[in-house]
Short mmCIF file of C-alpha atoms and ligand atoms in Angstrom, two decimals:
data_model
loop_
_atom_site.label_atom_id
_atom_site.label_comp_id
_atom_site.label_asym_id
_atom_site.label_seq_id
_atom_site.Cartn_x
_atom_site.Cartn_y
_atom_site.Cartn_z
CA UNK A 8 -9.54 70.38 44.06
CA UNK A 9 -8.52 72.62 46.99
CA UNK A 10 -11.23 73.25 49.51
CA UNK A 11 -10.44 75.70 52.31
CA UNK A 12 -11.60 74.07 55.55
CA UNK A 13 -14.48 75.76 57.33
CA UNK A 14 -14.60 75.68 61.13
CA UNK A 15 -18.09 76.80 62.10
CA UNK A 16 -19.37 77.41 65.62
CA UNK A 17 -23.05 76.97 66.43
CA UNK A 18 -23.83 78.77 69.66
CA UNK A 19 -27.43 77.47 69.65
CA UNK A 20 -29.58 79.26 72.28
CA UNK A 21 -26.57 80.48 74.25
CA UNK A 22 -25.04 83.91 74.53
CA UNK A 23 -25.81 87.32 76.03
CA UNK A 24 -23.74 90.49 75.67
CA UNK A 25 -20.74 89.15 77.67
CA UNK A 26 -20.32 86.48 74.99
CA UNK A 27 -18.99 89.23 72.71
CA UNK A 28 -15.82 89.27 74.82
CA UNK A 29 -15.41 85.53 74.25
CA UNK A 30 -15.89 86.17 70.52
CA UNK A 31 -13.02 88.65 70.61
CA UNK A 32 -10.78 85.97 72.10
CA UNK A 33 -11.94 83.54 69.39
CA UNK A 34 -11.11 86.17 66.76
CA UNK A 35 -7.61 86.52 68.21
CA UNK A 36 -7.12 82.77 67.94
CA UNK A 37 -8.49 82.74 64.39
CA UNK A 38 -6.40 85.69 63.26
CA UNK A 39 -3.20 84.05 64.46
CA UNK A 40 -3.49 81.28 61.82
CA UNK A 41 -4.66 81.04 58.23
CA UNK A 42 -5.45 77.36 57.73
CA UNK A 43 -9.21 77.63 57.85
CA UNK A 44 -12.15 79.91 57.28
CA UNK A 45 -13.82 80.54 60.66
CA UNK A 46 -17.48 81.20 61.31
CA UNK A 47 -19.62 81.90 64.39
CA UNK A 48 -23.39 81.44 64.32
CA UNK A 49 -24.80 83.19 67.40
CA UNK A 50 -28.44 83.55 68.41
CA UNK A 51 -30.17 86.09 66.14
CA UNK A 52 -30.28 88.61 69.00
CA UNK A 53 -26.47 88.84 69.01
CA UNK A 54 -25.83 88.79 65.27
CA UNK A 55 -25.57 92.52 64.62
CA UNK A 56 -23.35 93.15 67.65
CA UNK A 57 -21.22 90.12 66.90
CA UNK A 58 -20.73 91.13 63.26
CA UNK A 59 -19.60 94.58 64.46
CA UNK A 60 -17.33 93.07 67.10
CA UNK A 61 -15.70 90.80 64.53
CA UNK A 62 -15.34 93.35 61.73
CA UNK A 63 -11.67 93.54 60.85
CA UNK A 64 -11.07 89.95 61.98
CA UNK A 65 -11.12 86.83 59.79
CA UNK A 66 -14.16 85.43 61.59
CA UNK A 67 -17.43 85.51 59.67
CA UNK A 68 -20.92 85.35 61.12
CA UNK A 69 -24.00 83.32 60.29
CA UNK A 70 -27.56 82.62 61.37
CA UNK A 71 -28.79 79.34 62.84
CA UNK A 72 -32.00 79.20 60.81
CA UNK A 73 -34.05 81.36 58.46
CA UNK A 74 -37.60 81.49 57.16
CA UNK A 75 -38.10 80.65 53.50
CA UNK A 76 -40.00 83.89 52.77
CA UNK A 77 -38.38 87.29 52.45
CA UNK A 78 -40.87 89.02 54.77
CA UNK A 79 -44.47 88.72 55.96
CA UNK A 80 -46.79 87.54 58.69
CA UNK A 81 -44.51 84.97 60.36
CA UNK A 82 -44.32 85.97 64.01
CA UNK A 83 -41.01 85.17 65.63
CA UNK A 84 -39.26 84.20 62.42
CA UNK A 85 -36.24 85.81 60.77
CA UNK A 86 -35.68 85.89 57.01
CA UNK A 87 -32.42 85.24 55.20
CA UNK A 88 -32.47 88.85 54.03
CA UNK A 89 -32.68 90.00 57.66
CA UNK A 90 -29.68 87.86 58.57
CA UNK A 91 -27.75 89.29 55.63
CA UNK A 92 -28.74 92.79 56.73
CA UNK A 93 -27.44 92.04 60.21
CA UNK A 94 -24.04 91.08 58.78
CA UNK A 95 -24.32 87.32 58.19
CA UNK A 96 -22.52 85.50 55.39
CA UNK A 97 -23.85 82.01 56.17
CA UNK A 98 -26.94 80.36 57.63
CA UNK A 99 -27.35 76.87 59.08
CA UNK A 100 -30.48 75.14 57.78
CA UNK A 101 -32.00 71.80 58.73
CA UNK A 102 -30.05 71.32 61.95
CA UNK A 103 -31.33 68.14 63.61
CA UNK A 104 -32.59 70.21 66.56
CA UNK A 105 -34.77 72.23 64.15
CA UNK A 106 -35.87 69.06 62.38
CA UNK A 107 -36.85 67.54 65.77
CA UNK A 108 -38.13 70.58 67.70
CA UNK A 109 -39.94 72.27 64.80
CA UNK A 110 -40.85 69.34 62.59
CA UNK A 111 -38.82 70.62 59.66
CA UNK A 112 -38.79 68.21 56.73
CA UNK A 113 -36.48 68.07 53.73
CA UNK A 114 -38.76 70.22 51.55
CA UNK A 115 -38.77 72.96 54.18
CA UNK A 116 -35.01 72.74 54.51
CA UNK A 117 -34.58 73.00 50.73
CA UNK A 118 -36.82 76.09 50.65
CA UNK A 119 -34.70 77.66 53.39
CA UNK A 120 -31.49 76.83 51.51
CA UNK A 121 -32.93 78.51 48.40
CA UNK A 122 -33.93 81.53 50.50
CA UNK A 123 -30.36 81.74 51.77
CA UNK A 124 -29.02 81.90 48.21
CA UNK A 125 -31.67 84.49 47.26
CA UNK A 126 -30.28 86.68 50.07
CA UNK A 127 -26.66 86.06 49.09
CA UNK A 128 -25.94 83.79 52.06
CA UNK A 129 -24.25 80.41 51.91
CA UNK A 130 -26.51 77.73 53.41
CA UNK A 131 -24.97 75.05 55.62
CA UNK A 132 -27.40 72.16 55.07
CA UNK A 133 -27.35 69.66 57.95
CA UNK A 134 -28.04 65.97 57.50
CA UNK A 135 -27.62 63.11 59.95
CA UNK A 136 -29.02 59.74 60.93
CA UNK A 137 -30.50 58.78 64.29
CA UNK A 138 -28.87 56.08 66.39
CA UNK A 139 -31.60 53.54 65.65
CA UNK A 140 -31.17 54.14 61.92
CA UNK A 141 -27.44 53.41 62.12
CA UNK A 142 -28.14 50.34 64.25
CA UNK A 143 -30.54 49.09 61.56
CA UNK A 144 -27.92 49.70 58.88
CA UNK A 145 -30.05 52.22 56.96
CA UNK A 146 -27.87 55.28 57.69
CA UNK A 147 -26.70 55.68 54.08
CA UNK A 148 -30.30 55.52 52.81
CA UNK A 149 -31.37 58.12 55.37
CA UNK A 150 -28.59 60.52 54.35
CA UNK A 151 -29.30 59.96 50.65
CA UNK A 152 -32.95 60.89 51.19
CA UNK A 153 -32.10 63.96 53.28
CA UNK A 154 -29.48 65.15 50.79
CA UNK A 155 -31.68 64.64 47.74
CA UNK A 156 -34.62 66.29 49.46
CA UNK A 157 -32.79 69.23 51.06
CA UNK A 158 -30.19 70.30 48.50
CA UNK A 159 -31.26 72.76 45.79
CA UNK A 160 -30.11 71.93 42.26
CA UNK A 161 -28.06 74.25 40.04
CA UNK A 162 -25.77 75.56 42.76
CA UNK A 163 -22.06 76.10 42.31
CA UNK A 164 -19.81 74.14 44.63
CA UNK A 165 -18.89 77.20 46.67
CA UNK A 166 -22.52 78.25 47.11
CA UNK A 167 -23.46 75.54 49.56
CA UNK A 168 -21.93 73.64 52.49
CA UNK A 169 -23.12 70.26 53.78
CA UNK A 170 -22.75 69.31 57.44
CA UNK A 171 -22.93 65.61 58.29
CA UNK A 172 -23.99 65.39 61.93
CA UNK A 173 -25.02 61.99 63.28
CA UNK A 174 -27.85 62.94 65.63
CA UNK A 175 -26.59 60.60 68.37
CA UNK A 176 -23.21 62.38 68.40
CA UNK A 177 -24.55 65.91 68.91
CA UNK A 178 -23.96 67.17 72.43
CA UNK A 179 -23.33 63.67 73.76
CA UNK A 180 -19.54 63.51 73.87
CA UNK A 181 -19.68 60.57 71.45
CA UNK A 182 -18.23 60.81 67.95
CA UNK A 183 -18.57 58.57 64.95
CA UNK A 184 -15.66 56.19 64.27
CA UNK A 185 -13.12 57.60 61.78
CA UNK A 186 -13.87 54.83 59.25
CA UNK A 187 -17.60 55.56 59.51
CA UNK A 188 -16.99 59.28 58.99
CA UNK A 189 -14.80 58.50 55.97
CA UNK A 190 -17.45 56.18 54.51
CA UNK A 191 -20.23 58.72 54.99
CA UNK A 192 -18.32 61.72 53.65
CA UNK A 193 -17.30 59.80 50.54
CA UNK A 194 -20.90 58.69 50.12
CA UNK A 195 -22.09 62.30 50.44
CA UNK A 196 -19.55 63.47 47.83
CA UNK A 197 -20.76 60.77 45.43
CA UNK A 198 -24.38 61.64 46.05
CA UNK A 199 -23.65 65.34 45.48
CA UNK A 200 -22.22 64.43 42.07
CA UNK A 201 -25.66 63.05 41.18
CA UNK A 202 -27.34 66.24 42.38
CA UNK A 203 -24.98 68.91 41.03
CA UNK A 204 -22.49 67.23 38.71
CA UNK A 205 -18.86 68.30 38.82
CA UNK A 206 -19.67 71.23 41.12
CA UNK A 207 -19.81 68.59 43.87
CA UNK A 208 -16.00 68.64 44.03
CA UNK A 209 -16.07 72.19 45.40
CA UNK A 210 -18.64 71.58 48.13
CA UNK A 211 -17.26 71.57 51.64
CA UNK A 212 -18.60 68.69 53.72
CA UNK A 213 -18.29 69.36 57.45
CA UNK A 214 -18.44 66.81 60.24
CA UNK A 215 -20.40 67.73 63.36
CA UNK A 216 -21.00 65.90 66.62
CA UNK A 217 -18.93 66.41 69.77
CA UNK A 218 -15.88 67.81 67.98
CA UNK A 219 -13.44 68.85 70.73
CA UNK A 220 -9.81 70.00 70.90
CA UNK A 221 -8.76 66.40 71.62
CA UNK A 222 -10.37 64.81 68.55
CA UNK A 223 -10.43 67.66 66.00
CA UNK A 224 -7.09 66.94 64.29
CA UNK A 225 -7.94 63.28 63.70
CA UNK A 226 -11.43 64.07 62.37
CA UNK A 227 -10.24 66.95 60.18
CA UNK A 228 -7.56 64.70 58.71
CA UNK A 229 -10.11 62.25 57.25
CA UNK A 230 -10.63 62.33 53.46
CA UNK A 231 -13.57 64.46 52.37
CA UNK A 232 -13.87 66.12 55.79
CA UNK A 233 -13.58 69.79 54.88
CA UNK A 234 -14.17 71.29 58.29
CA UNK A 235 -16.34 70.98 61.35
CA UNK A 236 -19.62 72.26 62.73
CA UNK A 237 -19.02 72.67 66.44
CA UNK A 238 -21.63 73.25 69.12
CA UNK A 239 -20.55 73.17 72.78
CA UNK A 240 -16.84 73.58 72.11
CA UNK A 241 -17.40 76.78 70.10
CA UNK A 242 -18.60 78.73 73.14
CA UNK A 243 -15.16 79.18 74.69
CA UNK A 244 -12.03 80.43 72.97
CA UNK A 245 -10.01 77.98 75.07
CA UNK A 246 -11.77 75.11 73.24
CA UNK A 247 -12.58 76.64 69.86
CA UNK A 248 -9.09 78.14 69.38
CA UNK A 249 -7.32 74.76 69.38
CA UNK A 250 -9.99 73.31 67.04
CA UNK A 251 -9.36 76.17 64.60
CA UNK A 252 -5.63 75.55 64.88
CA UNK A 253 -6.16 71.86 64.02
CA UNK A 254 -7.47 72.73 60.57
CA UNK A 255 -4.96 72.76 57.76
CA UNK A 256 -5.61 73.75 54.16
CA UNK A 257 -5.78 70.66 51.98
C1 PEP B 20 -24.06 71.08 66.70
O1 PEP B 20 -24.70 71.83 67.39
O2 PEP B 20 -24.22 71.10 65.48
C2 PEP B 20 -23.10 70.18 67.34
C3 PEP B 20 -22.38 69.39 66.58
O3 PEP B 20 -23.00 70.24 68.72
P1 PEP B 20 -21.84 69.57 69.62
O4 PEP B 20 -20.52 69.97 68.99
O5 PEP B 20 -22.04 70.18 70.96
O6 PEP B 20 -22.04 68.11 69.58
#
């Protein structure tokens, strides 16, 4: 099964208008190779402008979160339909920062993933264990629970992306060991087979957590790693460009 790698940038709460110039440089880097699909998820305030800036390039845009409802009395929230209207193709749901800062549980994440599909977006469902959970040896159980609880059933393999992001590796400069990434990604693939049958083969499973130009090629070369979700290193073309270039079609 061929899965085109996805290199996704999560700008988190970073980016004002000048960031659009950086996005143009990222688009140049992305357009000079064809190994991977490339995605930028800016803050919602930049989405429309970014989608316009990137139109004509290979780089797609996505949201960082969405509300489960289509519209209504939810001050400050943004629906999946609004993201789609602003030009998004993807939306990240269940990022560990949302799970921690906003108390999002697996049921909420699943509802958001379903909302994404309702709006025609591809959800990128994030899962990841905390450091203490890995130290206790319960990391596989934690991921199994998050996956089972957050992943809608009856999706085709190309309608959902999973991002495995060990919480202790996000923004810390630490990455999981290659053998641990391999173990976890294989485990996730197996678990997805339970949830969605043979469609699991088509699901891209991204690794996230301090992916940088210096470690991207090794991480992207691991079995069942179908791309990366990149935070800090997606803000600058000088970092994100080489990560994009590290991705080869399988
Ligand atoms: C992330 O935000 O999902 C992430 C992995 O961040 P960083 O690459 O900065 O660790």
